[in-house]
Amino acid sequence: MEIYCAVYGCPSSSKDKERYLYPFPLDPIRCNNWLQAVDRLDLGHLSIDNLHKEYRVCDIHFTFLDQHKILLDDAVPNLNLPHRTILDDLTKSTQTDFSNTTVATQTETATNEIACQTESAESIESQQQWKIDNPLKRKLLITLAFDPKTAKTNQNCDSDQSEQTSLSNASMLENNAENPTICDVTCQPDIASIVPKSGDKPKVKRESPKVVPKNVKKFSRCEEKKPKQKRKGRKSKCQKEVSSDEPNETSDSDEEEMDYETMMQSRLEEAIKLIQQQWRLHEKKYRKNRRDNDIEEITEDPVEKLKVKQGRAYGNELKFLALNLFYSNPTAYKALRQHLNLPTEKTLRRIQVGISTKLTPTVINCLKLIVSKLKDEEKYCIVCANLLPLKEEIHKIANSDKSMGYHEINDIQGTEVASKSLVVLTRGIYSDWKQPLITCQLKENFDISEVNLWLDEIIGTLMDVGLKVIAFTTNEHPNMLNMAKARNICPERPFFFVNNHKVYYIFDALHIMNQIRNVMLNHYFRFVEVDGTEQIASWFDIEKLFETDKTRVYKFAPKLTESHIRPNDLDKTRIHYSAQVFSKTVAAGIINCIELKHLTARSYGTVKFVDLLNNIFDILNSYDDKDICRYKIPFCFKDYQMDVFEKMLNLLPNLKVITKNYEDVTNTVETLRCLEITIRAVLNIASDLKTNGYQYLCTRNLNLEQLDTFFESMRRKWGTRPSAV
């Protein structure tokens, strides 16, 4: 259904792709203002919903600053509106019948005559609702409503002749046939008929304030009166008759010429000047690598000069200001970002701050800003550290005398080439946040005491910032074990002090499980139960289960593969392989093999050992309180959780590692000692947190999972052994 503009005489409709029709607002006050502005008070009896659904006002009646897909809140139509007096006279004249009227339109090439036969005119109310079926009457409304010169001529002629017939209307159209704004009856007028071209601008003669209605906006360049001058130019017959009767009417009025294009040009120039001023201030204060006196003047092409090159970086001052605003109130920052031209949230989260082997004031200030917005429970965290192997290469830093690749710690560089890097990361315990902090490059045989002092300084700085560091987590690397021995870490004392604050020492539970699998591949585990029965756990039983499952359609342990049973060097580093081996499924499968006489009763030791490892590692990797497995819920001193810890603590002192040649090598295996230290440290941490009001502990947040993920991303980008750069 085609919808026309509600303004009298406006040719715009929903079929015009260049026009945009705005519905009447739902606000009663704004809707009333629109009705008064377009002089359609006859629609006041309709409801606001009907006005909003059925009536529109096109975009040519709004100012340039108001024309958006969504109008401004104070937008009111005030342009290209018809005179009320013209429409009143036109309504009276169109009540007569138009019969056999011929409209002659002249062009440069030919003259076409169009004859239109119409029915009698409808009532005044139907015409006010813009439902005129006669195309000749519609053309007359369009022509007279949007051509003030023709409308004025029509008004002067009506003052001399009291009554107009259909023939007089036809003669009036013939007199105005040369007017370029008159369109063909068979087509809709376009915007060119409303806004004249620059080469053919009709001058609008404005009468004195007594004649112009109040709803017509008058634009004036100066309020002072100009000296009276007589207007030169051609006049129509009706104008000559009026001027002969009233010779001083034109000379007494304040004549002024200003078309729509001139008005829009002046407004555009004012808007450009305002943008230029704001842009200069923005460039002078916040943009980097710009001098105060070298800002170019925007004169020739303002639109091109105002464009910002894509990828232009923000200065550090503006970045940290925006970062402060973002962490203060993210919602307010999103509201201010577009108005102040601030960086996006994605840009802020990708800010890279250059770090060295020592915490710089810039990094410390960023940490203070982040910590100041955290809740009290979110400040509890751990410090993770792990070694990453490096390529032994030396890289010269451009525009600097410094080289990368040497042994360097705490901004003190040595002469030997670094072979590994120690990366430090902190993560929350009761909230999911992580932050890589710092790294140092270490040679092959580095000084352990020097690294411990460097770590103590980092932990002390984090405590000064406001974080509550309760644990230090690492793995069973030989260098990390030597660092633990230097701190006198043992099962009876699984902690050390930093600034008189107790920090617990934890070995990653997942890496411990992986190391136990690697030891079990070539060794037996012999242990004594509480009742004094000696049991043996062997990898042979798990391998026998896998071989038996190959002959079955429905397997007891369907996840087991060759990589689980006979892993290569790469498979031995995969933690999920060991997690799937030490599971209840494998324990149940071994029991079935014993019942089917595929294994002897001696294999019950393997069943008990695998089941105990499954439970202990579920507790040390708990995270979800809604898990089906009760051992995977957060640690909260439940009876079954404490029973598992007690069984393992009683088992570890009596656990022996026997080779296939029946040699005892228990003292050379540090993994069992690390497991005991970790269990006792977790129990002490949970006890300390319980005294502070925290009833549970997600033990997965005490592991190196986030740091391992960080290493994986680095290896995907730079290879298994990245360089120091």
XYZ file of C-alpha atoms in Angstrom:
725
model
C 0.000 0.000 0.000
C 1.437 3.362 -1.054
C 1.672 5.946 1.732
C 1.915 9.665 0.994
C 3.417 12.426 3.069
C 0.859 14.082 5.380
C 1.941 17.612 4.370
C -0.446 19.304 1.925
C 0.906 19.188 -1.596
C 3.987 17.084 -0.809
C 4.501 14.528 -3.615
C 6.655 12.149 -1.564
C 5.398 8.615 -1.138
C 6.635 5.227 0.010
C 7.527 4.318 -3.593
C 10.187 7.028 -3.776
C 13.457 5.293 -2.935
C 15.225 8.619 -2.385
C 12.760 9.756 0.252
C 12.492 8.574 3.850
C 9.114 8.825 5.608
C 9.072 9.318 9.381
C 5.981 8.211 11.356
C 4.255 10.517 13.784
C 5.778 10.184 17.284
C 4.027 8.265 20.049
C 4.659 11.045 22.542
C 1.414 13.115 22.792
C 3.250 16.445 23.156
C 5.562 15.818 20.201
C 2.679 14.506 18.101
C 0.674 17.680 18.771
C 3.708 19.801 17.816
C 3.994 17.927 14.518
C 0.304 18.422 13.735
C 0.614 22.150 14.358
C 3.838 22.393 12.338
C 2.395 20.692 9.226
C -1.003 22.389 9.762
C -2.949 19.117 10.042
C -5.056 19.847 13.112
C -7.905 18.116 11.307
C -6.217 14.836 12.294
C -6.403 15.679 15.984
C -9.449 13.491 16.535
C -7.454 10.371 15.636
C -5.641 8.326 18.259
C -1.877 8.493 18.579
C -1.519 4.844 17.516
C -3.441 5.463 14.283
C -1.348 8.540 13.524
C 1.833 6.574 14.152
C 0.774 3.693 11.886
C -0.989 5.476 8.986
C 0.554 8.956 8.604
C 4.098 9.963 7.692
C 6.177 13.107 7.161
C 9.024 12.901 4.640
C 12.613 13.982 5.241
C 12.487 17.146 3.094
C 10.528 18.871 5.872
C 13.288 18.446 8.467
C 16.549 20.303 8.872
C 19.878 18.758 7.888
C 20.945 18.154 11.490
C 17.707 16.272 12.287
C 17.780 13.868 9.321
C 18.843 10.494 10.657
C 17.345 7.030 10.525
C 16.057 7.843 13.995
C 15.032 11.456 14.437
C 16.307 13.535 17.294
C 14.027 13.921 20.297
C 13.335 17.607 19.566
C 12.979 17.272 15.774
C 9.943 19.120 14.355
C 9.131 19.577 10.627
C 9.859 23.191 9.670
C 10.945 23.189 6.004
C 9.027 23.222 2.705
C 5.648 23.641 4.414
C 2.726 25.170 2.378
C 0.944 28.420 3.248
C -2.353 27.959 5.066
C -3.977 30.797 3.128
C -3.079 29.154 -0.177
C -4.646 25.856 0.862
C -7.837 27.577 2.066
C -8.301 29.352 -1.263
C -7.378 26.197 -3.118
C -9.963 24.180 -1.198
C -12.708 26.609 -2.216
C -11.651 26.624 -5.852
C -11.433 22.827 -6.101
C -15.022 22.314 -4.903
C -16.316 23.062 -8.410
C -16.359 20.461 -11.144
C -13.399 20.134 -13.466
C -14.816 18.919 -16.774
C -12.986 18.512 -20.086
C -10.012 20.548 -18.844
C -6.938 20.642 -21.061
C -3.507 21.260 -19.584
C -0.827 22.438 -21.958
C 2.772 22.010 -20.920
C 5.525 23.474 -23.072
C 8.979 21.964 -23.409
C 11.960 22.740 -25.612
C 11.248 19.932 -28.088
C 7.457 19.590 -28.342
C 4.092 20.545 -26.862
C 1.881 17.845 -25.380
C -1.778 18.289 -24.619
C -3.316 16.159 -21.894
C -7.046 16.047 -21.432
C -8.378 14.881 -18.120
C -12.005 14.071 -17.409
C -12.704 13.971 -13.639
C -15.619 13.383 -11.375
C -17.141 15.943 -9.051
C -15.025 17.112 -6.125
C -15.332 15.373 -2.774
C -16.092 17.086 0.482
C -13.620 19.414 2.218
C -12.868 16.868 4.957
C -11.816 14.197 2.445
C -9.561 16.713 0.658
C -7.928 17.709 3.949
C -6.981 14.059 4.535
C -5.161 14.120 1.152
C -7.415 11.572 -0.584
C -7.894 13.368 -3.942
C -8.530 10.935 -6.763
C -8.634 13.507 -9.564
C -5.066 13.817 -10.948
C -5.722 17.358 -12.184
C -6.741 18.513 -8.704
C -3.727 16.722 -7.226
C -1.461 18.507 -9.692
C -3.033 21.816 -8.795
C -2.401 21.196 -5.069
C 1.212 20.163 -5.714
C 1.901 23.165 -7.951
C 0.350 25.856 -5.790
C 1.478 24.484 -2.423
C 5.157 24.288 -3.408
C 5.433 27.321 -5.719
C 5.008 30.486 -3.638
C 5.224 32.722 -6.708
C 2.322 30.934 -8.412
C 0.417 30.847 -5.133
C 0.818 34.602 -4.725
C -0.376 35.164 -8.263
C -3.409 32.990 -7.625
C -4.190 34.897 -4.444
C -4.030 38.306 -6.164
C -6.204 37.125 -9.006
C -8.796 35.827 -6.530
C -9.021 39.279 -4.954
C -10.168 40.773 -8.269
C -12.460 37.951 -9.304
C -14.931 36.802 -6.653
C -15.825 33.425 -8.179
C -13.726 30.905 -10.080
C -15.203 28.383 -12.483
C -13.645 25.329 -14.037
C -12.665 27.355 -17.114
C -10.924 29.975 -14.970
C -8.953 27.224 -13.221
C -7.970 25.822 -16.581
C -6.841 29.245 -17.783
C -4.801 29.675 -14.587
C -3.018 26.389 -15.264
C -2.301 27.470 -18.837
C -0.746 30.711 -17.560
C 1.496 28.713 -15.232
C 2.410 26.099 -17.837
C 5.846 27.641 -18.326
C 6.685 27.254 -14.644
C 9.456 24.596 -14.362
C 8.056 23.237 -11.127
C 4.862 21.922 -12.750
C 5.145 18.192 -13.431
C 3.326 15.907 -15.743
C -0.054 14.716 -14.487
C 0.745 11.068 -15.101
C 3.874 10.929 -12.922
C 4.837 11.847 -9.364
C 6.943 15.007 -8.997
C 10.488 14.397 -7.777
C 12.674 16.440 -5.448
C 13.931 18.532 -8.349
C 10.497 20.171 -8.519
C 10.723 21.122 -4.857
C 14.355 22.240 -4.500
C 15.411 24.164 -7.653
C 18.738 23.548 -9.297
C 21.663 25.906 -8.787
C 21.477 27.135 -12.345
C 17.768 27.973 -12.161
C 16.956 29.296 -8.686
C 13.565 31.000 -8.469
C 13.663 33.918 -6.126
C 11.096 33.879 -3.360
C 9.477 37.213 -2.617
C 8.511 37.452 1.051
C 5.718 39.721 2.193
C 5.528 41.751 5.370
C 5.029 39.908 8.679
C 1.295 40.681 8.555
C 0.767 38.539 5.488
C 3.058 35.541 6.288
C 1.492 33.007 8.685
C 3.192 32.126 11.952
C 3.876 28.511 11.018
C 6.148 29.550 8.120
C 9.738 29.964 9.260
C 11.494 33.067 8.007
C 15.255 33.097 7.541
C 16.943 36.499 7.603
C 20.589 37.453 7.386
C 20.213 40.690 9.288
C 17.433 42.128 11.396
C 18.160 45.743 10.393
C 15.917 47.291 7.747
C 17.432 47.925 4.340
C 16.781 51.109 2.376
C 13.628 50.928 0.313
C 14.306 49.902 -3.253
C 11.994 49.153 -6.090
C 12.124 45.630 -7.431
C 13.016 45.305 -11.058
C 11.807 42.423 -13.114
C 8.962 41.057 -15.116
C 5.534 40.822 -13.592
C 2.532 38.815 -14.576
C -0.727 40.414 -15.577
C -2.266 39.892 -12.179
C 0.778 41.406 -10.489
C 0.605 44.480 -12.746
C -3.016 45.008 -11.837
C -2.281 44.746 -8.135
C 0.732 47.060 -8.409
C -1.384 49.648 -10.223
C -3.900 49.668 -7.375
C -1.295 49.579 -4.572
C 1.975 51.007 -5.955
C 3.778 51.291 -2.584
C 3.061 47.798 -1.203
C 6.159 46.184 -2.712
C 8.493 49.044 -1.876
C 7.385 49.225 1.788
C 8.053 45.505 2.523
C 11.452 44.186 3.694
C 12.583 42.270 0.592
C 15.131 39.494 1.137
C 16.286 36.541 -0.957
C 17.556 33.302 0.521
C 16.836 29.867 -0.925
C 17.087 26.481 0.729
C 20.505 25.597 -0.683
C 22.076 28.794 0.651
C 20.655 28.129 4.098
C 21.960 24.548 4.125
C 25.380 25.707 2.926
C 25.666 28.188 5.785
C 24.660 25.547 8.333
C 27.179 23.096 6.916
C 29.963 25.666 7.153
C 29.122 26.365 10.799
C 29.123 22.631 11.616
C 32.487 22.158 9.894
C 34.040 25.043 11.825
C 32.850 23.533 15.112
C 34.284 20.123 14.209
C 37.583 21.733 13.232
C 37.933 23.397 16.620
C 37.210 20.165 18.504
C 39.578 18.222 16.280
C 42.456 20.647 16.861
C 42.067 20.328 20.630
C 41.903 16.549 20.314
C 45.034 16.431 18.164
C 46.949 18.805 20.409
C 46.281 16.980 23.678
C 45.994 13.264 23.055
C 47.318 12.160 19.678
C 50.930 11.054 19.687
C 53.743 12.263 17.412
C 51.959 15.523 16.677
C 53.394 18.931 17.349
C 51.329 21.747 18.754
C 52.207 24.226 16.004
C 52.165 21.842 13.030
C 48.434 21.105 12.849
C 47.236 21.820 9.328
C 44.389 24.224 8.712
C 41.310 22.611 7.208
C 40.266 24.989 4.444
C 40.141 23.473 0.969
C 38.451 20.126 1.522
C 37.199 19.860 5.136
C 35.632 16.421 4.710
C 38.860 14.793 3.508
C 40.972 16.574 6.129
C 38.753 15.394 8.964
C 39.096 11.721 8.052
C 41.303 9.734 10.431
C 43.579 7.180 8.836
C 42.665 3.614 9.661
C 44.988 1.998 12.162
C 46.149 5.248 13.717
C 47.366 4.510 17.247
C 46.273 6.255 20.409
C 48.834 7.776 22.719
C 49.817 6.118 25.986
C 48.297 8.973 27.973
C 44.906 8.501 26.346
C 45.141 4.698 26.607
C 45.723 4.698 30.354
C 43.062 7.373 30.855
C 40.562 5.239 28.923
C 41.698 2.129 30.808
C 41.044 3.891 34.103
C 37.578 4.963 32.968
C 36.763 1.482 31.692
C 37.640 -0.331 34.925
C 35.921 2.384 36.978
C 32.563 1.916 35.255
C 32.331 -0.135 32.033
C 28.732 0.936 31.393
C 29.554 4.632 31.649
C 32.608 4.139 29.435
C 30.479 2.620 26.663
C 28.175 5.641 26.821
C 31.059 8.136 26.652
C 33.159 6.316 24.074
C 31.431 7.565 20.941
C 31.070 11.126 22.192
C 34.716 11.459 23.295
C 36.235 9.302 20.526
C 37.785 6.868 23.031
C 39.302 3.454 22.202
C 36.991 0.462 22.024
C 36.870 -2.253 24.666
C 38.690 -4.629 22.320
C 41.511 -2.100 21.915
C 41.838 -1.663 25.665
C 42.048 -5.400 26.282
C 44.781 -5.708 23.656
C 47.028 -3.009 25.105
C 50.551 -4.361 25.266
C 52.914 -2.973 27.878
C 56.576 -3.709 27.337
C 57.914 -5.785 30.223
C 61.448 -6.562 31.295
C 62.954 -8.916 33.852
C 61.934 -6.462 36.566
C 58.491 -5.118 37.426
C 58.399 -1.559 36.074
C 56.294 1.275 37.550
C 54.009 1.085 34.500
C 53.157 -2.564 35.182
C 52.711 -1.878 38.898
C 50.330 1.025 38.190
C 48.268 -1.173 35.864
C 48.053 -3.846 38.554
C 46.982 -1.279 41.153
C 44.257 -0.033 38.834
C 42.902 -3.545 38.250
C 43.152 -4.639 41.894
C 41.346 -1.520 43.118
C 38.208 -2.668 41.258
C 38.252 -6.252 42.580
C 36.103 -7.555 45.387
C 37.685 -8.925 48.549
C 37.211 -12.576 47.556
C 38.587 -11.885 44.074
C 41.917 -10.714 45.525
C 42.854 -14.236 46.684
C 45.325 -15.596 44.142
C 48.298 -17.854 43.542
C 51.580 -17.300 41.674
C 52.464 -19.879 39.011
C 55.938 -20.387 37.560
C 57.282 -22.794 34.978
C 60.291 -23.146 32.702
C 60.085 -22.810 28.923
C 63.021 -24.038 26.767
C 64.527 -21.429 24.425
C 66.665 -21.403 21.324
C 70.211 -20.391 22.137
C 70.246 -17.318 19.890
C 71.357 -13.702 20.275
C 69.201 -10.907 18.838
C 70.251 -7.268 18.574
C 67.534 -4.792 19.547
C 67.112 -1.983 17.017
C 67.972 1.558 18.156
C 69.508 0.204 21.337
C 72.817 -1.117 22.658
C 71.097 -4.062 24.321
C 70.892 -7.614 22.976
C 68.373 -10.341 23.746
C 69.295 -13.951 24.399
C 71.784 -13.658 27.246
C 71.236 -14.736 30.822
C 69.220 -11.897 32.393
C 67.405 -11.580 35.688
C 66.215 -8.488 37.566
C 67.548 -6.286 34.711
C 71.064 -7.631 35.240
C 72.434 -9.243 32.089
C 75.207 -11.823 32.017
C 77.590 -12.999 29.332
C 76.321 -16.565 28.867
C 73.569 -17.530 26.440
C 70.164 -18.315 27.972
C 68.718 -21.783 27.364
C 65.412 -21.474 29.238
C 62.951 -18.853 30.386
C 61.114 -18.729 33.693
C 57.597 -17.327 33.175
C 55.526 -16.041 36.099
C 51.715 -15.833 35.987
C 49.121 -15.001 38.629
C 45.519 -16.243 38.692
C 42.523 -15.913 40.983
C 41.182 -18.609 43.286
C 37.555 -17.506 43.692
C 37.291 -15.743 40.324
C 38.345 -16.688 36.823
C 41.061 -14.152 36.019
C 44.703 -14.560 35.042
C 47.576 -12.230 34.207
C 51.079 -13.060 32.894
C 53.458 -10.862 34.871
C 57.126 -11.212 34.055
C 59.825 -13.491 32.693
C 63.567 -13.939 32.992
C 66.146 -15.680 30.802
C 68.293 -18.281 32.542
C 71.448 -20.111 31.542
C 71.879 -23.851 31.882
C 73.319 -23.889 35.421
C 71.774 -20.812 37.007
C 72.015 -19.653 40.600
C 68.962 -20.981 42.459
C 69.216 -18.519 45.350
C 69.215 -15.597 42.907
C 66.000 -16.854 41.288
C 64.344 -17.397 44.690
C 65.127 -13.807 45.709
C 63.711 -12.593 42.402
C 60.484 -14.553 42.993
C 60.220 -13.259 46.573
C 60.466 -9.693 45.275
C 57.650 -10.317 42.777
C 55.392 -11.906 45.413
C 56.105 -9.023 47.808
C 55.187 -6.481 45.110
C 51.882 -8.252 44.475
C 51.104 -8.139 48.190
C 51.906 -4.413 48.295
C 49.553 -3.825 45.365
C 46.687 -5.408 47.318
C 46.552 -9.029 46.178
C 46.387 -11.855 48.709
C 48.935 -14.431 47.547
C 48.382 -17.702 49.393
C 50.337 -20.237 47.303
C 53.172 -20.706 44.831
C 52.598 -23.460 42.226
C 55.157 -25.155 40.000
C 55.916 -28.597 38.534
C 58.432 -31.391 39.198
C 61.185 -30.104 36.922
C 64.618 -30.840 38.464
C 65.475 -27.138 38.668
C 62.158 -26.381 40.378
C 62.754 -29.241 42.828
C 66.143 -27.747 43.686
C 64.470 -24.380 44.289
C 62.029 -26.089 46.687
C 64.877 -27.794 48.528
C 66.647 -24.438 48.871
C 63.555 -23.169 50.712
C 63.522 -26.294 52.949
C 60.124 -27.404 51.638
C 59.079 -30.792 53.054
C 55.791 -32.600 53.918
C 56.046 -31.346 57.500
C 56.685 -27.727 56.350
C 54.992 -27.145 52.945
C 55.313 -23.331 53.042
C 57.769 -20.413 53.111
C 57.519 -16.781 54.212
C 57.588 -13.554 52.197
C 57.430 -10.325 54.222
C 56.202 -12.320 57.243
C 53.368 -13.736 55.144
C 52.952 -17.510 54.758
C 52.975 -18.785 51.174
C 52.276 -22.502 50.562
C 54.332 -24.496 48.073
C 52.253 -26.655 45.673
C 53.242 -29.028 42.890
C 50.760 -29.320 40.053
C 48.544 -32.389 40.632
C 48.058 -33.127 36.925
C 51.799 -33.227 36.280
C 52.214 -35.494 39.317
C 49.667 -37.925 37.866
C 51.518 -37.887 34.560
C 54.829 -38.621 36.271
C 53.311 -41.529 38.231
C 52.102 -43.055 34.942
C 55.603 -42.689 33.443
C 57.168 -44.362 36.501
C 54.611 -47.177 36.461
C 55.458 -48.081 32.845
C 58.763 -49.676 33.926
C 58.300 -50.190 37.676
C 56.076 -51.913 40.217
C 54.396 -50.151 43.129
C 54.403 -52.195 46.321
C 52.409 -51.012 49.317
C 50.947 -52.391 52.543
C 47.291 -51.916 53.447
C 45.925 -51.081 56.887
C 45.261 -54.744 57.675
C 48.879 -55.612 56.844
C 48.211 -57.175 53.431
C 50.946 -56.486 50.889
C 49.741 -55.465 47.433
C 51.479 -54.853 44.100
C 50.317 -52.490 41.358
C 51.659 -53.308 37.897
C 51.311 -51.855 34.416
C 51.038 -55.423 33.125
C 47.433 -55.669 34.396
C 46.356 -52.565 32.458
C 48.076 -53.828 29.328
C 46.366 -57.225 29.706
C 42.983 -55.481 29.932
C 43.697 -53.648 26.680
C 44.709 -56.847 24.876
C 41.579 -58.628 26.114
C 39.332 -55.781 24.961
C 40.619 -56.140 21.414
C 38.719 -59.431 21.070
C 35.442 -58.032 22.424
C 32.707 -56.155 20.610
C 31.681 -54.337 23.781
C 34.843 -53.252 25.558
C 35.400 -52.750 29.277
C 37.663 -49.723 28.661
C 36.737 -48.312 25.220
C 38.919 -45.185 25.525
C 42.203 -47.079 25.801
C 44.407 -46.975 22.689
C 47.997 -47.746 21.765
C 48.949 -44.212 22.845
C 47.647 -44.994 26.327
C 49.350 -48.351 26.729
C 52.606 -47.820 24.801
C 53.131 -44.041 24.675
C 56.022 -42.471 22.818
C 57.974 -39.435 24.008
C 55.282 -37.017 22.824
C 52.417 -39.073 24.276
C 54.151 -39.128 27.647
C 53.642 -35.367 27.895
C 49.873 -35.618 27.272
C 48.083 -35.427 30.589
C 44.718 -36.670 29.321
C 46.238 -40.067 28.467
C 47.255 -40.663 32.075
C 43.912 -39.304 33.343
C 42.029 -41.868 31.235
C 44.256 -44.697 32.459
C 43.793 -43.918 36.174
C 39.988 -44.092 36.098
C 37.174 -46.147 37.581
C 36.467 -47.626 34.145
C 39.910 -49.228 34.004
C 39.587 -50.440 37.613
C 36.216 -52.054 36.834
C 37.629 -53.630 33.663
C 40.490 -55.250 35.595
C 37.977 -56.709 38.084
C 36.029 -58.240 35.200
C 39.217 -59.739 33.804
C 39.941 -61.291 37.212
C 36.442 -62.787 37.343
C 36.846 -64.140 33.800
C 40.173 -65.752 34.800
C 42.181 -63.574 32.435
C 44.087 -62.195 35.445
C 44.951 -63.603 38.848
C 43.866 -62.351 42.254
C 47.217 -60.571 42.549
C 45.802 -57.900 40.238
C 43.503 -56.606 43.013
C 46.459 -54.453 44.134
C 46.377 -52.653 40.771
C 42.608 -52.142 41.113
C 42.951 -50.501 44.538
C 45.894 -48.345 43.467
C 44.152 -47.088 40.277
C 40.898 -46.392 42.131
C 42.707 -44.440 44.868
C 44.638 -42.353 42.317
C 41.388 -41.597 40.473
C 39.730 -40.300 43.652
C 42.720 -38.290 44.865
C 43.209 -36.518 41.553
C 39.485 -35.777 41.261
C 39.663 -33.999 44.623
C 42.857 -32.126 43.668
C 41.219 -30.997 40.404
C 37.697 -30.158 41.644
C 35.784 -27.246 40.141
C 32.013 -27.864 39.787
C 29.573 -28.243 42.674
C 26.931 -29.765 40.337
C 29.031 -32.660 39.040
C 27.615 -36.188 39.262
C 30.862 -37.508 40.712
C 31.001 -36.467 44.347
C 34.803 -36.300 44.342
C 34.791 -33.546 41.695
C 32.868 -31.002 43.762
C 34.928 -28.270 45.524
C 36.825 -29.386 48.588
C 34.826 -28.562 51.742
C 36.089 -31.053 54.372
C 33.443 -33.681 53.615
C 33.962 -37.058 55.318
C 34.531 -39.005 52.097
C 37.024 -36.354 50.938
C 38.976 -36.547 54.174
C 38.945 -40.371 54.009
C 40.635 -40.322 50.597
C 43.318 -37.910 51.834
C 43.953 -40.023 54.930
C 44.286 -43.224 52.875
C 46.799 -41.606 50.540
C 48.795 -40.032 53.381
C 48.974 -43.441 55.075
C 49.923 -45.153 51.819
C 52.730 -42.841 50.650
C 55.228 -43.507 53.492
C 54.933 -47.284 52.885
C 54.875 -47.099 49.077
C 57.912 -48.667 47.421
C 59.034 -48.357 43.809
C 60.546 -51.611 42.522
C 62.234 -52.098 39.183
C 61.746 -55.159 37.007
C 65.031 -56.427 38.436
C 63.465 -56.170 41.919
C 65.596 -53.209 43.007
C 64.190 -50.564 45.379
C 64.529 -47.074 43.809
C 62.026 -45.239 46.001
C 64.541 -42.599 47.129
C 65.235 -41.545 43.536
C 61.556 -40.905 42.738
C 60.636 -37.377 43.878
C 57.078 -37.586 42.533
C 55.673 -39.358 45.599
C 57.237 -36.775 47.911
C 55.764 -33.948 45.801
C 52.310 -35.545 46.044
C 52.496 -35.650 49.835
C 53.622 -31.991 49.997
C 50.722 -30.973 47.744
C 48.081 -32.819 49.800
C 49.240 -31.277 53.061
C 49.476 -27.801 51.487
C 45.904 -28.047 50.141
C 44.594 -29.102 53.556
C 46.330 -26.139 55.228
C 45.084 -23.669 52.595
C 41.481 -24.884 52.949
C 41.766 -24.632 56.735
C 43.118 -21.050 56.590
C 40.403 -19.965 54.159
C 37.726 -21.551 56.333
C 38.821 -19.381 59.269
C 38.372 -16.338 56.994
C 34.787 -17.335 56.161
C 35.253 -19.334 52.947
C 33.675 -22.775 53.249
C 34.926 -24.334 49.993
C 37.995 -24.421 47.746
C 38.101 -25.128 43.999
C 41.388 -26.987 43.838
C 41.611 -26.718 40.041
C 42.477 -23.033 40.521
C 45.654 -24.137 42.337
C 47.073 -25.885 39.255
C 49.201 -24.789 36.272
C 46.367 -25.152 33.761
C 46.341 -21.478 32.708
C 50.131 -21.318 32.385
C 50.170 -24.474 30.255
C 47.536 -22.917 28.001
C 49.709 -19.817 27.703
C 52.700 -21.968 26.710
C 50.612 -23.798 24.104
C 49.655 -20.506 22.454
C 53.319 -19.492 22.346
C 54.378 -22.813 20.840
C 51.708 -22.579 18.132
C 53.037 -19.169 17.163
C 56.823 -19.563 17.522
C 57.428 -23.324 17.674
C 58.336 -25.747 20.446
C 61.502 -23.826 21.333
C 60.881 -20.094 20.826
C 63.661 -17.543 20.943
C 64.191 -15.029 23.736
C 62.608 -12.254 21.653
